[in-house]
Amino acid sequence: PQSVREAIGLRLHPLHLPCHHLLQLASVIGRTFDVETLARVTGTAHTQLVPTLDRAVTAQIITPLLVAAGQYRFAHMLFRDTLYADLPTEQRLRWHRQIGEALEERWGCQDTPGYGPLSDAMSTTGTEPILAVLSWHFFEAMGSHNEGAKALRYAVQAGVHATAMLAHEEATLHYQRA
């Protein structure tokens, strides 16, 4: 409801612009996010991001999950949803693409060819969740730089991996996305 959005807006309003901007980017990553991904997308050093995130922690907008790993979570989904909904469409599409590309690079998935099963190394490192995340980001980026091919590839790979793990309901969701 609008009254809830206004109340959340009042909580977000005191944050300075760089903090608000960083939280908007984090909202595109998801309910949980990490400094490493933010740093890769923004091209900013971790040491510069942490004080900004500390302001959001102090304002109780986000909470640290694993401080040593630089992982955070939005204190409530409504904070994340409001920040995400307030983004202009073109910005949201661009950030989904940039996040997908940063995660590809970070996890070494950009060279995973075709739609077949994953390499043994990827299967043993538990990359299925990252494949699902990549599929989602590139699916959400469709409309910006024709990211449909990557969305399809990662959705099928995530489906293949989920099937191999006997997670048939999850596999069905990935195949439906594909």
PDB file of C-alpha atoms in Angstrom, residues 16 46 73 143:
ATOM      1  CA  HIS A  16      22.819  10.336   1.898  1.00  0.00           C
ATOM      2  CA  HIS A  46      35.709  -2.690  -0.730  1.00  0.00           C
ATOM      3  CA  ARG A  73      20.677  -8.834   4.064  1.00  0.00           C
ATOM      4  CA  GLY A 143      15.412  -5.911 -23.167  1.00  0.00           C
TER       5      GLY A 143
END
